[in-house]
Amino acid sequence: EKAIEASALPSGSSRIKRETPFNVSLNAYTGLFLGHETIVGLGNGQFINNYGVTAPIGVAISTGGHSFLFLCPRNEGHWSYSLFISVIDLGAVASFRFQNSDSIAQIPTIQLKDIFSPGISLSVGLPKCPLSVNLGAQVGPNLRNVYVTDDKGNTVNKYQENVYWRFSVSLVVDIPVFNFYTTSRK
């Protein structure tokens, strides 16, 4: 615990991304998402069918000190743009679905494999605050039982081992945990 506290960045470290030209960090985000989720092998007609809590952890490759969407290249700003590659998502176990069906039941136990949710997103860091907007895709474990009726009339959990794909937008708090590399302004 003391080693983590000694090496972890202090609060307010998201400003490093917004002020430096280039930064690579171990990063976490936590917040809320809204998006579309598809379970592999099971169709879903709703476009927005998933919302909940997200808490991905991974590597962020960032550039900062820019204007909004690079529209004024000669004016420095306090926006940051990051490519975020997530490995795990602790929020995956707490997400909600817009499905009102008796054929879907939540799985009561969570295992270590259930937080492995690799993904990629573009993160836009808002100026003068630790908030970011993330737009991305993620694949993860199907944390629910999906019962269907087979050809013989039996109810089976056919999709339990399948994964989901989620495309989402999220409003999150930007939490750099550890900086691997940072360049300063000249």
Coordinates of N, CA and C in Angstrom, one line a residue:
E1 N 0.8 -1.2 0.0 CA 0.0 0.0 0.0 C 0.9 1.3 0.0
K2 N 1.9 1.3 0.8 CA 2.8 2.4 0.9 C 3.6 2.6 -0.4
A3 N 3.9 1.5 -1.1 CA 4.6 1.6 -2.4 C 3.7 2.3 -3.4
I4 N 2.5 1.9 -3.4 CA 1.5 2.4 -4.4 C 1.3 3.9 -4.1
E5 N 1.1 4.3 -2.8 CA 0.9 5.7 -2.5 C 2.2 6.5 -2.8
A6 N 3.4 5.9 -2.7 CA 4.6 6.7 -3.0 C 4.8 6.9 -4.5
S7 N 4.3 6.0 -5.3 CA 4.5 6.1 -6.8 C 3.3 6.7 -7.5
A8 N 2.1 6.6 -6.9 CA 0.9 7.1 -7.6 C 1.0 8.6 -7.7
L9 N 0.4 9.2 -8.7 CA 0.4 10.6 -8.9 C -0.7 11.3 -7.9
P10 N -0.4 12.5 -7.5 CA -1.4 13.2 -6.6 C -2.6 13.6 -7.4
S11 N -3.6 13.9 -6.6 CA -4.9 14.4 -7.2 C -4.5 15.7 -8.0
G12 N -5.2 15.9 -9.1 CA -5.0 17.1 -10.0 C -4.0 16.8 -11.1
S13 N -3.5 15.6 -11.1 CA -2.5 15.2 -12.1 C -3.0 15.2 -13.6
S14 N -4.3 15.2 -13.7 CA -4.9 15.2 -15.1 C -4.4 16.5 -15.8
R15 N -4.0 17.5 -15.1 CA -3.6 18.7 -15.7 C -2.3 18.5 -16.5
I16 N -1.5 17.5 -16.1 CA -0.3 17.2 -16.9 C -0.6 17.0 -18.4
K17 N -1.6 16.2 -18.6 CA -2.0 15.9 -20.0 C -2.5 17.2 -20.7
R18 N -3.1 18.1 -20.0 CA -3.7 19.2 -20.7 C -2.7 20.3 -21.0
E19 N -1.5 20.2 -20.3 CA -0.5 21.3 -20.5 C 0.7 20.9 -21.2
T20 N 1.0 19.6 -21.4 CA 2.2 19.1 -22.0 C 1.9 18.6 -23.4
P21 N 3.0 18.8 -24.3 CA 2.8 18.3 -25.7 C 2.6 16.8 -25.9
F22 N 3.2 16.0 -25.0 CA 3.1 14.6 -25.2 C 3.2 13.9 -23.8
N23 N 2.4 12.9 -23.5 CA 2.4 12.2 -22.3 C 1.9 10.8 -22.5
V24 N 2.6 9.8 -21.8 CA 2.1 8.4 -21.8 C 2.0 8.1 -20.3
S25 N 0.8 7.5 -20.0 CA 0.6 7.2 -18.6 C -0.3 6.0 -18.4
L26 N -0.1 5.4 -17.2 CA -1.1 4.4 -16.7 C -2.3 5.2 -16.2
N27 N -3.5 5.0 -16.8 CA -4.6 5.9 -16.5 C -5.8 5.1 -16.1
A28 N -6.6 5.7 -15.3 CA -8.0 5.2 -15.0 C -9.0 6.3 -15.3
Y29 N -10.1 5.9 -15.6 CA -11.3 6.8 -15.8 C -12.4 6.2 -15.0
T30 N -13.2 7.1 -14.4 CA -14.4 6.6 -13.7 C -15.6 7.6 -14.0
G31 N -16.7 7.0 -14.3 CA -17.9 7.9 -14.6 C -19.0 7.1 -15.2
L32 N -19.8 7.7 -16.0 CA -21.0 7.1 -16.5 C -20.9 7.0 -18.0
F33 N -21.6 6.0 -18.6 CA -21.6 5.8 -20.1 C -23.0 5.5 -20.6
L34 N -23.1 5.8 -21.9 CA -24.4 5.5 -22.6 C -23.9 4.9 -23.9
G35 N -24.6 3.8 -24.3 CA -24.1 3.3 -25.6 C -25.0 2.1 -26.1
H36 N -24.4 1.4 -27.1 CA -25.0 0.3 -27.7 C -24.2 -1.0 -27.4
E37 N -24.8 -2.0 -26.9 CA -24.1 -3.3 -26.6 C -24.8 -4.4 -27.4
T38 N -23.9 -5.2 -28.0 CA -24.4 -6.4 -28.7 C -23.7 -7.6 -28.1
I39 N -24.5 -8.6 -27.8 CA -23.9 -9.9 -27.3 C -23.7 -10.7 -28.6
V40 N -22.5 -11.3 -28.8 CA -22.1 -12.0 -30.0 C -23.1 -13.2 -30.1
G41 N -23.7 -13.3 -31.2 CA -24.7 -14.4 -31.5 C -26.1 -14.1 -31.2
L42 N -26.4 -12.9 -30.5 CA -27.7 -12.6 -30.1 C -28.0 -11.2 -30.6
G43 N -29.0 -11.0 -31.5 CA -29.3 -9.7 -32.1 C -30.0 -8.8 -31.1
N44 N -29.9 -7.5 -31.3 CA -30.6 -6.6 -30.5 C -31.0 -5.4 -31.3
G45 N -32.3 -5.1 -31.4 CA -32.8 -4.0 -32.3 C -32.7 -2.6 -31.8
Q46 N -32.5 -2.4 -30.5 CA -32.4 -1.1 -29.9 C -31.0 -0.5 -30.2
F47 N -31.0 0.8 -30.5 CA -29.7 1.5 -30.8 C -29.0 1.8 -29.5
I48 N -29.7 2.5 -28.6 CA -29.2 2.8 -27.3 C -29.8 1.8 -26.3
N49 N -29.0 0.9 -25.9 CA -29.6 -0.2 -25.0 C -28.8 -0.5 -23.8
N50 N -27.8 0.4 -23.5 CA -26.9 0.1 -22.4 C -26.5 1.4 -21.7
Y51 N -26.4 1.4 -20.4 CA -25.9 2.6 -19.7 C -25.4 2.0 -18.4
G52 N -24.6 2.8 -17.7 CA -24.1 2.4 -16.4 C -22.8 3.1 -16.0
V53 N -22.1 2.4 -15.1 CA -20.9 2.9 -14.5 C -19.7 2.3 -15.3
T54 N -18.7 3.1 -15.6 CA -17.5 2.6 -16.2 C -16.3 3.0 -15.4
A55 N -15.3 2.1 -15.3 CA -14.1 2.4 -14.6 C -12.9 1.6 -15.2
P56 N -12.6 2.0 -16.5 CA -11.5 1.3 -17.2 C -10.1 1.7 -16.7
I57 N -9.2 0.8 -16.8 CA -7.8 1.1 -16.5 C -7.0 0.6 -17.6
G58 N -6.0 1.5 -18.1 CA -5.1 1.1 -19.2 C -4.1 2.2 -19.4
V59 N -3.6 2.3 -20.7 CA -2.6 3.2 -21.1 C -3.2 4.3 -21.9
A60 N -2.8 5.6 -21.6 CA -3.3 6.7 -22.3 C -2.1 7.4 -23.0
I61 N -2.2 7.7 -24.3 CA -1.2 8.4 -25.0 C -1.8 9.7 -25.4
S62 N -1.3 10.8 -24.8 CA -2.0 12.1 -24.8 C -1.1 13.2 -25.4
T63 N -1.8 14.2 -25.9 CA -1.2 15.4 -26.3 C -2.1 16.6 -25.8
G64 N -1.5 17.6 -25.3 CA -2.2 18.7 -24.6 C -1.8 20.0 -25.0
G65 N -2.5 21.0 -24.4 CA -2.2 22.4 -24.7 C -2.8 22.9 -26.0
H66 N -3.9 22.3 -26.4 CA -4.5 22.6 -27.7 C -5.8 23.4 -27.6
S67 N -6.2 24.0 -28.6 CA -7.5 24.6 -28.7 C -8.6 23.5 -28.9
F68 N -9.8 23.9 -28.8 CA -10.9 22.9 -29.0 C -10.9 22.4 -30.4
L69 N -10.8 21.1 -30.6 CA -10.7 20.4 -31.9 C -9.6 20.9 -32.8
F70 N -8.6 21.5 -32.2 CA -7.5 22.0 -33.0 C -7.9 23.2 -33.9
L71 N -9.0 23.8 -33.6 CA -9.6 24.9 -34.6 C -8.7 26.1 -34.6
C72 N -8.0 26.4 -33.6 CA -7.1 27.6 -33.5 C -5.7 27.2 -33.3
P73 N -5.0 26.7 -34.3 CA -3.7 26.1 -34.0 C -2.7 27.0 -33.5
R74 N -2.8 28.3 -33.7 CA -1.8 29.2 -33.1 C -2.1 29.6 -31.7
N75 N -3.3 29.4 -31.2 CA -3.6 29.7 -29.8 C -3.5 28.4 -29.0
E76 N -2.7 28.6 -27.9 CA -2.7 27.5 -27.0 C -3.9 27.4 -26.2
G77 N -4.4 26.2 -25.9 CA -5.6 26.0 -25.1 C -5.2 25.1 -23.9
H78 N -6.2 24.6 -23.3 CA -6.1 23.7 -22.2 C -6.8 22.4 -22.4
W79 N -7.1 22.0 -23.7 CA -7.7 20.8 -24.1 C -6.7 19.7 -24.2
S80 N -7.0 18.5 -23.9 CA -6.1 17.3 -24.2 C -6.9 16.3 -25.1
Y81 N -6.1 15.6 -25.8 CA -6.6 14.5 -26.7 C -5.8 13.3 -26.4
S82 N -6.5 12.2 -26.1 CA -5.8 10.9 -25.8 C -6.3 9.8 -26.5
L83 N -5.4 8.9 -26.9 CA -5.8 7.5 -27.3 C -5.7 6.6 -26.1
F84 N -6.8 6.1 -25.7 CA -6.8 5.3 -24.4 C -7.0 3.8 -24.8
I85 N -6.1 3.0 -24.3 CA -6.2 1.5 -24.6 C -6.5 0.9 -23.2
S86 N -7.7 0.4 -23.0 CA -8.0 -0.2 -21.7 C -7.8 -1.7 -21.7
V87 N -7.5 -2.2 -20.5 CA -7.3 -3.6 -20.3 C -8.4 -4.2 -19.4
I88 N -8.7 -3.5 -18.4 CA -9.8 -4.0 -17.5 C -10.8 -2.9 -17.3
D89 N -12.0 -3.3 -16.9 CA -13.0 -2.3 -16.5 C -13.8 -2.8 -15.3
L90 N -13.5 -2.1 -14.2 CA -14.1 -2.5 -12.9 C -15.6 -2.1 -12.9
G91 N -16.0 -1.2 -13.8 CA -17.4 -0.8 -13.9 C -18.2 -1.8 -14.7
A92 N -17.6 -2.7 -15.4 CA -18.4 -3.7 -16.2 C -19.3 -4.5 -15.3
V93 N -18.9 -4.8 -14.1 CA -19.7 -5.6 -13.2 C -20.9 -4.9 -12.7
A94 N -21.0 -3.5 -12.9 CA -22.1 -2.7 -12.3 C -22.9 -2.1 -13.3
S95 N -22.7 -2.4 -14.6 CA -23.5 -1.7 -15.7 C -24.9 -2.2 -15.7
F96 N -25.8 -1.3 -16.2 CA -27.2 -1.6 -16.3 C -27.6 -1.8 -17.8
R97 N -28.7 -2.5 -18.1 CA -29.2 -2.7 -19.4 C -30.6 -2.2 -19.5
F98 N -31.0 -1.7 -20.7 CA -32.4 -1.3 -20.9 C -33.3 -2.5 -21.3
Q99 N -33.0 -3.6 -20.9 CA -33.8 -4.8 -21.4 C -34.8 -5.2 -20.3
N100 N -36.1 -5.3 -20.7 CA -37.1 -5.7 -19.8 C -37.6 -7.0 -20.2
S101 N -36.8 -8.0 -20.1 CA -37.2 -9.3 -20.5 C -36.9 -10.4 -19.4
D102 N -37.8 -11.3 -19.3 CA -37.7 -12.4 -18.3 C -36.6 -13.4 -18.7
S103 N -36.1 -13.3 -20.0 CA -35.2 -14.3 -20.5 C -33.7 -13.9 -20.1
I104 N -33.6 -12.7 -19.5 CA -32.2 -12.2 -19.1 C -32.2 -12.1 -17.6
A105 N -31.2 -12.8 -16.9 CA -31.1 -12.7 -15.5 C -29.6 -12.3 -15.2
Q106 N -29.4 -11.5 -14.2 CA -28.1 -11.1 -13.8 C -27.3 -12.3 -13.1
I107 N -26.1 -12.4 -13.4 CA -25.2 -13.5 -12.8 C -24.9 -13.0 -11.4
P108 N -25.1 -13.8 -10.3 CA -24.9 -13.4 -9.0 C -23.4 -13.4 -8.5
T109 N -22.6 -14.1 -9.1 CA -21.2 -14.1 -8.7 C -20.3 -13.6 -9.8
I110 N -19.2 -12.8 -9.3 CA -18.3 -12.2 -10.3 C -16.9 -12.8 -10.0
Q111 N -16.2 -13.2 -11.1 CA -14.9 -13.8 -11.1 C -13.9 -12.8 -11.7
L112 N -12.6 -13.1 -11.5 CA -11.6 -12.2 -12.0 C -11.7 -12.0 -13.5
K113 N -12.0 -13.1 -14.2 CA -12.1 -13.0 -15.7 C -13.2 -12.0 -16.1
D114 N -14.1 -11.6 -15.2 CA -15.3 -10.7 -15.5 C -14.9 -9.3 -15.6
I115 N -13.7 -8.9 -15.2 CA -13.3 -7.5 -15.3 C -12.3 -7.3 -16.5
F116 N -11.9 -8.3 -17.2 CA -11.0 -8.2 -18.3 C -11.9 -7.7 -19.5
S117 N -11.8 -6.5 -19.9 CA -12.6 -5.8 -20.9 C -11.7 -4.9 -21.8
P118 N -10.9 -5.5 -22.7 CA -10.1 -4.6 -23.5 C -10.9 -3.7 -24.4
G119 N -10.4 -2.5 -24.7 CA -11.0 -1.6 -25.5 C -10.1 -0.5 -26.0
I120 N -10.7 0.4 -26.8 CA -9.9 1.6 -27.3 C -10.9 2.7 -27.4
S121 N -10.4 3.9 -27.0 CA -11.3 5.1 -27.1 C -10.5 6.3 -27.3
L122 N -11.1 7.3 -27.8 CA -10.6 8.7 -28.0 C -11.1 9.4 -26.8
S123 N -10.2 10.1 -26.0 CA -10.6 10.8 -24.9 C -10.3 12.3 -25.1
V124 N -11.3 13.1 -24.8 CA -11.1 14.6 -25.0 C -11.1 15.2 -23.6
G125 N -10.0 15.7 -23.1 CA -9.9 16.3 -21.8 C -10.4 17.7 -21.8
L126 N -11.4 18.0 -20.9 CA -12.0 19.3 -20.8 C -11.0 20.3 -20.1
P127 N -10.9 21.5 -20.5 CA -10.0 22.4 -19.9 C -10.4 22.8 -18.4
K128 N -9.3 23.0 -17.6 CA -9.4 23.5 -16.3 C -10.3 22.7 -15.4
C129 N -10.4 21.4 -15.7 CA -11.1 20.4 -14.8 C -10.7 19.0 -15.1
P130 N -10.9 18.1 -14.2 CA -10.4 16.7 -14.4 C -11.4 15.8 -15.2
L131 N -12.4 16.4 -15.9 CA -13.4 15.7 -16.7 C -12.9 15.4 -18.1
S132 N -13.3 14.3 -18.6 CA -13.1 14.0 -20.0 C -14.3 13.3 -20.6
V133 N -14.4 13.4 -21.9 CA -15.5 12.8 -22.7 C -14.8 11.7 -23.5
N134 N -15.2 10.4 -23.3 CA -14.6 9.3 -24.1 C -15.6 8.8 -25.1
L135 N -15.1 8.4 -26.2 CA -15.9 7.8 -27.3 C -15.1 6.6 -27.7
G136 N -15.7 5.4 -27.6 CA -14.9 4.2 -27.9 C -15.7 2.9 -28.0
A137 N -14.9 1.8 -28.1 CA -15.4 0.5 -28.2 C -14.7 -0.4 -27.2
Q138 N -15.4 -1.4 -26.8 CA -14.9 -2.3 -25.7 C -15.5 -3.7 -25.9
V139 N -14.8 -4.7 -25.6 CA -15.3 -6.1 -25.7 C -15.1 -6.6 -24.2
G140 N -16.1 -7.4 -23.8 CA -16.0 -7.9 -22.4 C -16.9 -9.1 -22.2
P141 N -16.8 -9.6 -21.0 CA -17.6 -10.9 -20.7 C -19.1 -10.6 -20.6
N142 N -19.8 -11.6 -21.0 CA -21.3 -11.5 -20.9 C -21.7 -11.8 -19.4
L143 N -22.0 -10.7 -18.7 CA -22.2 -10.9 -17.2 C -23.7 -11.1 -16.9
R144 N -24.3 -11.9 -17.8 CA -25.7 -12.2 -17.5 C -26.1 -13.6 -18.2
N145 N -27.1 -14.2 -17.7 CA -27.6 -15.4 -18.3 C -28.6 -15.1 -19.3
V146 N -28.6 -15.6 -20.5 CA -29.5 -15.4 -21.5 C -30.2 -16.7 -21.9
Y147 N -31.4 -16.9 -21.5 CA -32.1 -18.1 -21.7 C -33.0 -18.1 -22.9
V148 N -32.9 -19.1 -23.8 CA -33.7 -19.2 -25.0 C -34.2 -20.6 -25.0
T149 N -35.2 -20.8 -25.9 CA -35.8 -22.1 -26.0 C -35.2 -22.8 -27.3
D150 N -34.6 -24.0 -27.1 CA -34.0 -24.7 -28.2 C -35.1 -25.4 -29.0
D151 N -34.6 -26.2 -30.0 CA -35.5 -26.9 -31.0 C -36.4 -27.9 -30.3
K152 N -35.9 -28.5 -29.1 CA -36.7 -29.5 -28.4 C -37.6 -28.9 -27.4
G153 N -37.7 -27.6 -27.2 CA -38.5 -26.9 -26.3 C -37.9 -26.7 -24.9
N154 N -36.6 -27.1 -24.8 CA -35.9 -26.9 -23.5 C -35.4 -25.5 -23.4
T155 N -35.4 -25.0 -22.2 CA -34.8 -23.6 -21.9 C -33.3 -23.8 -21.6
V156 N -32.5 -23.2 -22.4 CA -31.0 -23.3 -22.3 C -30.4 -21.9 -22.2
N157 N -29.2 -21.9 -21.5 CA -28.4 -20.7 -21.4 C -27.4 -20.7 -22.5
K158 N -27.8 -20.4 -23.7 CA -27.0 -20.5 -24.9 C -25.9 -19.5 -25.0
Y159 N -26.0 -18.3 -24.5 CA -25.1 -17.2 -24.7 C -24.2 -16.9 -23.5
Q160 N -24.2 -17.7 -22.5 CA -23.5 -17.3 -21.3 C -22.0 -17.1 -21.5
E161 N -21.4 -17.9 -22.3 CA -19.9 -17.8 -22.5 C -19.6 -16.8 -23.6
N162 N -20.5 -16.2 -24.3 CA -20.2 -15.3 -25.4 C -19.8 -13.9 -24.8
V163 N -19.2 -13.1 -25.6 CA -18.7 -11.8 -25.1 C -19.7 -10.8 -25.7
Y164 N -19.5 -9.5 -25.2 CA -20.3 -8.4 -25.7 C -19.4 -7.4 -26.4
W165 N -19.9 -6.7 -27.3 CA -19.2 -5.5 -27.9 C -20.1 -4.3 -27.5
R166 N -19.4 -3.3 -26.9 CA -20.1 -2.1 -26.5 C -19.4 -0.9 -27.2
F167 N -20.2 0.0 -27.8 CA -19.8 1.2 -28.4 C -20.5 2.3 -27.6
S168 N -19.7 3.2 -27.0 CA -20.3 4.1 -26.0 C -19.6 5.5 -26.0
V169 N -20.3 6.4 -25.4 CA -19.8 7.7 -25.1 C -19.9 7.8 -23.5
S170 N -18.9 8.4 -22.9 CA -18.9 8.5 -21.5 C -18.4 9.8 -21.0
L171 N -18.9 10.2 -19.8 CA -18.4 11.4 -19.1 C -17.7 10.9 -17.9
V172 N -16.4 11.1 -17.8 CA -15.6 10.4 -16.8 C -14.6 11.4 -16.1
V173 N -14.2 11.0 -14.9 CA -13.1 11.7 -14.2 C -11.8 11.1 -14.7
D174 N -10.9 11.9 -15.1 CA -9.6 11.5 -15.6 C -8.6 11.3 -14.5
I175 N -8.1 10.1 -14.3 CA -7.2 9.8 -13.1 C -5.9 9.2 -13.6
P176 N -4.9 10.0 -13.9 CA -3.6 9.4 -14.2 C -3.0 8.8 -12.9
V177 N -2.6 7.5 -13.1 CA -2.0 6.8 -11.9 C -0.5 6.9 -11.9
F178 N 0.1 6.8 -13.0 CA 1.6 6.8 -13.1 C 2.0 7.3 -14.5
N179 N 2.9 8.2 -14.5 CA 3.4 8.7 -15.8 C 4.6 7.9 -16.2
F180 N 4.6 7.4 -17.5 CA 5.7 6.6 -18.1 C 6.6 7.6 -18.8
Y181 N 6.0 8.6 -19.5 CA 6.9 9.5 -20.2 C 6.1 10.9 -20.4
T182 N 6.8 12.0 -20.3 CA 6.2 13.3 -20.5 C 7.2 14.2 -21.1
T183 N 6.8 14.9 -22.1 CA 7.7 16.0 -22.7 C 7.2 17.3 -22.2
S184 N 8.1 18.3 -22.0 CA 7.8 19.6 -21.5 C 7.8 20.5 -22.7
R185 N 7.1 21.7 -22.5 CA 7.2 22.7 -23.5 C 8.6 23.4 -23.5
K186 N 9.0 23.7 -24.7 CA 10.4 24.3 -24.8 C 10.3 25.8 -24.6

